[in-house]
Coordinates of C-alpha atoms in Angstrom, one line a residue:
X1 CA -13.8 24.7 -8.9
X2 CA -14.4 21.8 -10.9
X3 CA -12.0 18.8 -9.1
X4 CA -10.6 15.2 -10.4
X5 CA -11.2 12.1 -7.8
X6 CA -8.1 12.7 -6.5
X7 CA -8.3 16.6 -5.8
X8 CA -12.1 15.9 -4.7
X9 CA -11.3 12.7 -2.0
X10 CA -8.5 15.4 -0.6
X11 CA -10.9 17.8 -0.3
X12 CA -12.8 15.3 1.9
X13 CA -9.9 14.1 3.7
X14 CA -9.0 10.6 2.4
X15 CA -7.1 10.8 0.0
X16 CA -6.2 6.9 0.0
X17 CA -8.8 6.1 1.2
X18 CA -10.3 4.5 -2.8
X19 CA -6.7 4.1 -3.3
X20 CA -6.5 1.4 -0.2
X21 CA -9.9 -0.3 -0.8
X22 CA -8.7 -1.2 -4.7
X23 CA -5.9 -2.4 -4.0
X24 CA -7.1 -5.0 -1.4
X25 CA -10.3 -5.8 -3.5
X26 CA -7.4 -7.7 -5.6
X27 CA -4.9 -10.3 -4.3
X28 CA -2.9 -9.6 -7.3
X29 CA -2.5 -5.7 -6.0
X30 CA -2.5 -6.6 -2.6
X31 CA 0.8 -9.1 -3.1
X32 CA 2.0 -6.3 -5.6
X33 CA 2.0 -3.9 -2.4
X34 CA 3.6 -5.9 -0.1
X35 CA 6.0 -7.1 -2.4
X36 CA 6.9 -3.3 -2.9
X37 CA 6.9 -2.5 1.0
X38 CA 8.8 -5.5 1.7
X39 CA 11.6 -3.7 -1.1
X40 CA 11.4 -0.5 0.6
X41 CA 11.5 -1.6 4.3
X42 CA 14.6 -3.9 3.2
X43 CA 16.7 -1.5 1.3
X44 CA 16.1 1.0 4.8
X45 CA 17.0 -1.9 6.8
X46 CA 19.5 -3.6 4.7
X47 CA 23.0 -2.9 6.6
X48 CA 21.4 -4.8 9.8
X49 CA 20.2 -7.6 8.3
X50 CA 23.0 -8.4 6.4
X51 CA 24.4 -11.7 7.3
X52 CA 27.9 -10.7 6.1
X53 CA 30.2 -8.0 4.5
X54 CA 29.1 -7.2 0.8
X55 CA 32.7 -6.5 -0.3
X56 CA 34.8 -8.6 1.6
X57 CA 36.4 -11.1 -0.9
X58 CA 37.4 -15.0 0.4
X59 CA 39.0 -16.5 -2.7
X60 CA 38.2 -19.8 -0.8
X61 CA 34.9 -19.6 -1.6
X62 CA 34.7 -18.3 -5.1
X63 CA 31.5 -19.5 -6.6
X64 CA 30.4 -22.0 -4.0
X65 CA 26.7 -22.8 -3.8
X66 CA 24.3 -22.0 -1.4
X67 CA 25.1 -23.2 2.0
X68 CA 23.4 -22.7 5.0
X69 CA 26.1 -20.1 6.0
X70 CA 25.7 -18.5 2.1
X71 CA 21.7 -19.1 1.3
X72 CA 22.3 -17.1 -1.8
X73 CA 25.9 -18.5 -2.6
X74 CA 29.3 -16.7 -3.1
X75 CA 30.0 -15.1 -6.1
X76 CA 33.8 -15.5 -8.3
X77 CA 35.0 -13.3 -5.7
X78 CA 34.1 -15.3 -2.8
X79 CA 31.6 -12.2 -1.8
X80 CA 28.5 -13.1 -0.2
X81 CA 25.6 -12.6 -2.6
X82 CA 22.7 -12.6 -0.4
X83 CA 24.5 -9.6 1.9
X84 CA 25.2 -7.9 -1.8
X85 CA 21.0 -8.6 -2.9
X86 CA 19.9 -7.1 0.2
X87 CA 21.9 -3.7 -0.1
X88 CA 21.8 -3.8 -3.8
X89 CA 18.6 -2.4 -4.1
X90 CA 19.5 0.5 -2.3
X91 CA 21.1 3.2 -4.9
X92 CA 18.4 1.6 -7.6
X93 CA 15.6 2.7 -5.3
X94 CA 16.8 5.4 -4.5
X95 CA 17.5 6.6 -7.7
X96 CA 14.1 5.5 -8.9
X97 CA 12.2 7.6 -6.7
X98 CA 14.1 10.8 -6.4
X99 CA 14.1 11.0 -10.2
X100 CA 10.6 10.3 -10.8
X101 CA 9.4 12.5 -8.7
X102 CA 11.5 15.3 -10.1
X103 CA 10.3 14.0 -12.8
X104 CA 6.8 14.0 -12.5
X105 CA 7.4 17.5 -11.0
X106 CA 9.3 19.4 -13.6
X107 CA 8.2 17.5 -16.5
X108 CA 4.1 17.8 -15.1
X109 CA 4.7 21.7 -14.8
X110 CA 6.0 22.3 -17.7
X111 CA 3.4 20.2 -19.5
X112 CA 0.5 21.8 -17.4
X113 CA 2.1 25.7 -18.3
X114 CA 2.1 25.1 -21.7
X115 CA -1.3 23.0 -22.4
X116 CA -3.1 26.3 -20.4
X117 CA -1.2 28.6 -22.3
X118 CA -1.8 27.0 -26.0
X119 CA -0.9 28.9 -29.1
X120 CA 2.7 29.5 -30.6
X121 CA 4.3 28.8 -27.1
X122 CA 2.4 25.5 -26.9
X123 CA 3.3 24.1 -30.0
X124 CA 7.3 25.1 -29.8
X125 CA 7.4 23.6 -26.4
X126 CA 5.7 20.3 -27.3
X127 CA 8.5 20.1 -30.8
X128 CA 11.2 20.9 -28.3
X129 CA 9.5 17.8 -26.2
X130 CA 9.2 15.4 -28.7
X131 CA 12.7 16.0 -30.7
X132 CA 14.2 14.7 -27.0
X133 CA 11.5 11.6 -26.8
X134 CA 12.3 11.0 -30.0
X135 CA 16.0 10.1 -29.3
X136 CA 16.4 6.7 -27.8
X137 CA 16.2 6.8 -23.9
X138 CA 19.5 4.3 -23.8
X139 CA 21.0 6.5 -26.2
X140 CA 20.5 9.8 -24.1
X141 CA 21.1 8.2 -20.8
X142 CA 24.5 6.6 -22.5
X143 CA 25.7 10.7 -23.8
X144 CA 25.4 12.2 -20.6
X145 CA 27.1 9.7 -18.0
X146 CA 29.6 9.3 -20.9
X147 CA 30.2 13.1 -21.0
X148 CA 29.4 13.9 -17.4
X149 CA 30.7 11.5 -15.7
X150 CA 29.0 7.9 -13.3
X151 CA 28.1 9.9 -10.1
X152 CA 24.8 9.7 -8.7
X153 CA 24.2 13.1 -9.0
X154 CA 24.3 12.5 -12.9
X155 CA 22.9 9.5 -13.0
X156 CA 19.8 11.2 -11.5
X157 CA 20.2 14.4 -13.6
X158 CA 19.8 11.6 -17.0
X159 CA 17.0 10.0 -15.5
X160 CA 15.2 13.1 -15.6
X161 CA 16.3 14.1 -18.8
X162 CA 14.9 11.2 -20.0
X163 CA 12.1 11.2 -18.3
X164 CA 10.7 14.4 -17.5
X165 CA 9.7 15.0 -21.8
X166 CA 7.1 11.8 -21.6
X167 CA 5.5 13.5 -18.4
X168 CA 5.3 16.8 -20.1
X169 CA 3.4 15.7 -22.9
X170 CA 1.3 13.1 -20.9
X171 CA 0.3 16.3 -18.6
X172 CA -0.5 18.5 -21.7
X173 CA -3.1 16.0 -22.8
X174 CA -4.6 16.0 -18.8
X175 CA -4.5 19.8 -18.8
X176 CA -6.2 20.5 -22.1
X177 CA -9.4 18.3 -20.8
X178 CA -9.8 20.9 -18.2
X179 CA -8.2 24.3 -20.0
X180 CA -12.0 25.3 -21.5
X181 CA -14.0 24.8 -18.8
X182 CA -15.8 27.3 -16.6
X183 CA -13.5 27.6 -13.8
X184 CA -10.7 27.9 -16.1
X185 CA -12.6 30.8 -17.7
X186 CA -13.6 32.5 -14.4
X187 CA -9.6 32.4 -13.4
X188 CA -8.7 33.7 -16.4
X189 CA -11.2 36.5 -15.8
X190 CA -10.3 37.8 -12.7
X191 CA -6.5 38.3 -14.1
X192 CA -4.8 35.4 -12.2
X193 CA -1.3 35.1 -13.7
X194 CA -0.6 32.0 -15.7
X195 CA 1.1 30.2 -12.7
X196 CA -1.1 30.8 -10.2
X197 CA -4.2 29.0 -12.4
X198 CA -1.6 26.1 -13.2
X199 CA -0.4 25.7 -9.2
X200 CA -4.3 26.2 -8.4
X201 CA -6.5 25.4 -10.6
X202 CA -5.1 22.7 -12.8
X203 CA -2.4 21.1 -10.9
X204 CA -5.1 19.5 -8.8
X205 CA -6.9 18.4 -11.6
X206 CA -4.1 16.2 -13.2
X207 CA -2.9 15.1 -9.8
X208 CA -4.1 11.7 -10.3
X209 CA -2.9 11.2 -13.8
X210 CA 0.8 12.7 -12.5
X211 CA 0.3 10.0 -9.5
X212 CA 0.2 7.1 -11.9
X213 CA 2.8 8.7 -14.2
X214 CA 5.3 8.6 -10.5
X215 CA 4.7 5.0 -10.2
X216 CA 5.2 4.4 -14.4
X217 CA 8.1 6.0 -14.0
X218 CA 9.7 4.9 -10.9
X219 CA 9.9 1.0 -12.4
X220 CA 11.2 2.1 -15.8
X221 CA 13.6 4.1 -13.9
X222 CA 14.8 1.4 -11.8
X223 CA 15.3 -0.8 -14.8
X224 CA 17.5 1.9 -16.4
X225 CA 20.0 2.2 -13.7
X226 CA 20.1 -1.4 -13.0
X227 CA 20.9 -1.5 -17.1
X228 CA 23.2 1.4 -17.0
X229 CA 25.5 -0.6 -14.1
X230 CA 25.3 -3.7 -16.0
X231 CA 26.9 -1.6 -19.1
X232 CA 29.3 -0.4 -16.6
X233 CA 28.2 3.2 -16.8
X234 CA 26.4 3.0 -13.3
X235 CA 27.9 2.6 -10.1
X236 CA 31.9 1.5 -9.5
X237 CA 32.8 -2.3 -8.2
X238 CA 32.8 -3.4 -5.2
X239 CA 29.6 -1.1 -4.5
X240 CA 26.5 -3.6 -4.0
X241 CA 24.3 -2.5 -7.0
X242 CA 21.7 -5.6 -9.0
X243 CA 22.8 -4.6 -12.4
X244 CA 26.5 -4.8 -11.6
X245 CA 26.1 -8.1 -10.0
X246 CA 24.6 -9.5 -13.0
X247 CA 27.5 -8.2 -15.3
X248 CA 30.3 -9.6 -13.4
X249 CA 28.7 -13.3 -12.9
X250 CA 27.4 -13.5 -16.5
X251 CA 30.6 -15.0 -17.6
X252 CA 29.9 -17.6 -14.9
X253 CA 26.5 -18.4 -15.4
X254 CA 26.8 -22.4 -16.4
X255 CA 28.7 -22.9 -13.7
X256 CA 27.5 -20.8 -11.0
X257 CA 23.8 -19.5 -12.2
X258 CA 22.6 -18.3 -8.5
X259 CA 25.4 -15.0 -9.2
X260 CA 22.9 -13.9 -11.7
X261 CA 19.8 -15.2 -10.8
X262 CA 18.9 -14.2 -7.8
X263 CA 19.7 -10.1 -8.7
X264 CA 17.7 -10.7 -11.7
X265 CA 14.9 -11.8 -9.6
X266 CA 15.3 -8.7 -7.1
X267 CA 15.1 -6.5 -10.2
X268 CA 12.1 -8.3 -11.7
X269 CA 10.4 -8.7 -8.4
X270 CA 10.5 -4.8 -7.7
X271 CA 9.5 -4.4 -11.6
X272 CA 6.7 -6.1 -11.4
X273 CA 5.5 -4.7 -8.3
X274 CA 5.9 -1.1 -9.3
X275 CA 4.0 -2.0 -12.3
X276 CA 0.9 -3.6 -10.5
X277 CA 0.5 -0.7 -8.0
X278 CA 0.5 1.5 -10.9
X279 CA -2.5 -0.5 -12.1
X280 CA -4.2 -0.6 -8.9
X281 CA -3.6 3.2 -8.4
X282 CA -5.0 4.1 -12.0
X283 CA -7.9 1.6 -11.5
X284 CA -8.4 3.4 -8.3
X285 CA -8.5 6.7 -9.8
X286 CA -10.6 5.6 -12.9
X287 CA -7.7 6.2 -15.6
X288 CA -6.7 4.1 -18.3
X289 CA -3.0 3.4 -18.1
X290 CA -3.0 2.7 -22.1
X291 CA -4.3 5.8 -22.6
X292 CA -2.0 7.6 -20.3
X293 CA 1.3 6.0 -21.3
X294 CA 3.1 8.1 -23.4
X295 CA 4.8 7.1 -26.6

């Protein structure tokens, strides 16, 4: 069977091992990574490291600056904003990772089935796929927390709404490299159903690009939420959440900046190092992310 880098450096049993020695070739990828552990150990960690409550209001210190006892200030409540930094990450992270990987699972599939399959089914599946792209993702995430409610549970169903289409059709282009060739043909010949080549065959083979896609998505998914609290369709006050932060201190911001600031520098800070691993891990895997990305 004719293997990607990825499927072939499994095979061999080192999966990350070319993964690894990429990113640490570059200091740029290497601070990238760190800057992402350091987000994922401190949104497990969080609730112990907090210095104080994150709801617990003190009208006394409404908007104070940053003290010693308050590094990160208080906010108009009198809340402690470096306790609600540190957990606010949290639901965002979450969120971000659950529904990229269900999207890069359901939406990879589907694009995989239907770029072997080709033909009539093909072609309806990828109209079907680009009539939903084609509808702004704000838009779509917007309908369906405004008709289903702000739960988690559908904020992570619209994230993969969203979502899942791009993967499909990004996929479908990986899958069609590999649909002609001779393994592909030998499959087909000894009467393997249509799943079994996809699971076997082919899912291997676009493993990589899917890989890249997961860490794509997982930073644009993390802005979404953050943007969808900040609209005040995300999570409900006094929940610590980045994006909610920032759209109760906005009105205060030329008096008491740090209420915005520093939440806007967690969100950018796990942005960009989302977005830099996702470089290192294509680099590592010889892909071309401007290729990949989907429209």
């Amino acid at each position: 069977m004719n293997v990607s880098l990825l499927a072939r450096a499994t095979a061999e049993g080192a999966p990350l091992r070319e993964i690894w020695r990429t990113l640490r070739s570059s200091p740029l990828m290497l601070l990238g990574a760190s800057i992402l552990v350091a987000h994922l150990v401190i949104a497990l960690i969080a609730p112990l490291i907090a210095p104080h409550s994150p709801t617990a209001i003190n009208v006394d210190l409404a908007l104070a600056a940053p003290s010693w006892a308050h590094p990160f200030g208080n906010d108009r409540f009198g809340r402690d904003i470096l306790s609600r930094v540190l957990l606010g990450g949290r639901i965002a992270l979450a969120i971000a990772l659950v529904g990229a990987a269900l999207s890069v699972l359901i939406g990879g599939f589907v694009g995989v089935l239907f770029g072997y399959l080709g033909g009539f089914a093909d072609e309806t599946a990828m109209r079907v796929i680009d009539a939903l792209i084609s509808i702004p993702g704000l838009l779509l995430l917007l309908v369906i927390v405004t008709g289903l409610g702000s739960g988690y549970a559908v904020i992570l169903l619209a994230m993969v709404l969203s979502y899942a289409p791009g993967v499909a059709r990004v996929a479908r282009a990986a899958a069609h490299e590999f649909v002609p060739r001779d393994f592909i043909t030998a499959a087909r010949a000894r009467g393997e159903a249509p799943v079994a080549v996809v699971t076997r065959e082919l899912w291997p083979n676009v493993l990589d690009v899917l890989l890249v896609e997961f860490a794509m998505r997982a930073s644009w998914i993390v802005l979404a939420v953050s943007g969808l609290s900040f609209l005040g369709f995300g999570v409900n006050p006094p929940t610590p959440d980045w994006g909610l932060m920032i759209a109760e201190n906005r009105s205060m911001l030329a008096l008491a900046p740090w209420g915005v600031i520093f939440p806007m520098l967690a969100i950018g800070s796990l942005v960009v190092a989302l977005n830099v691993v996702a470089d290192g891990v294509a680099k590592a895997l010889g892909l071309d992310r401007s290729r990949a990305a989907p429209l």
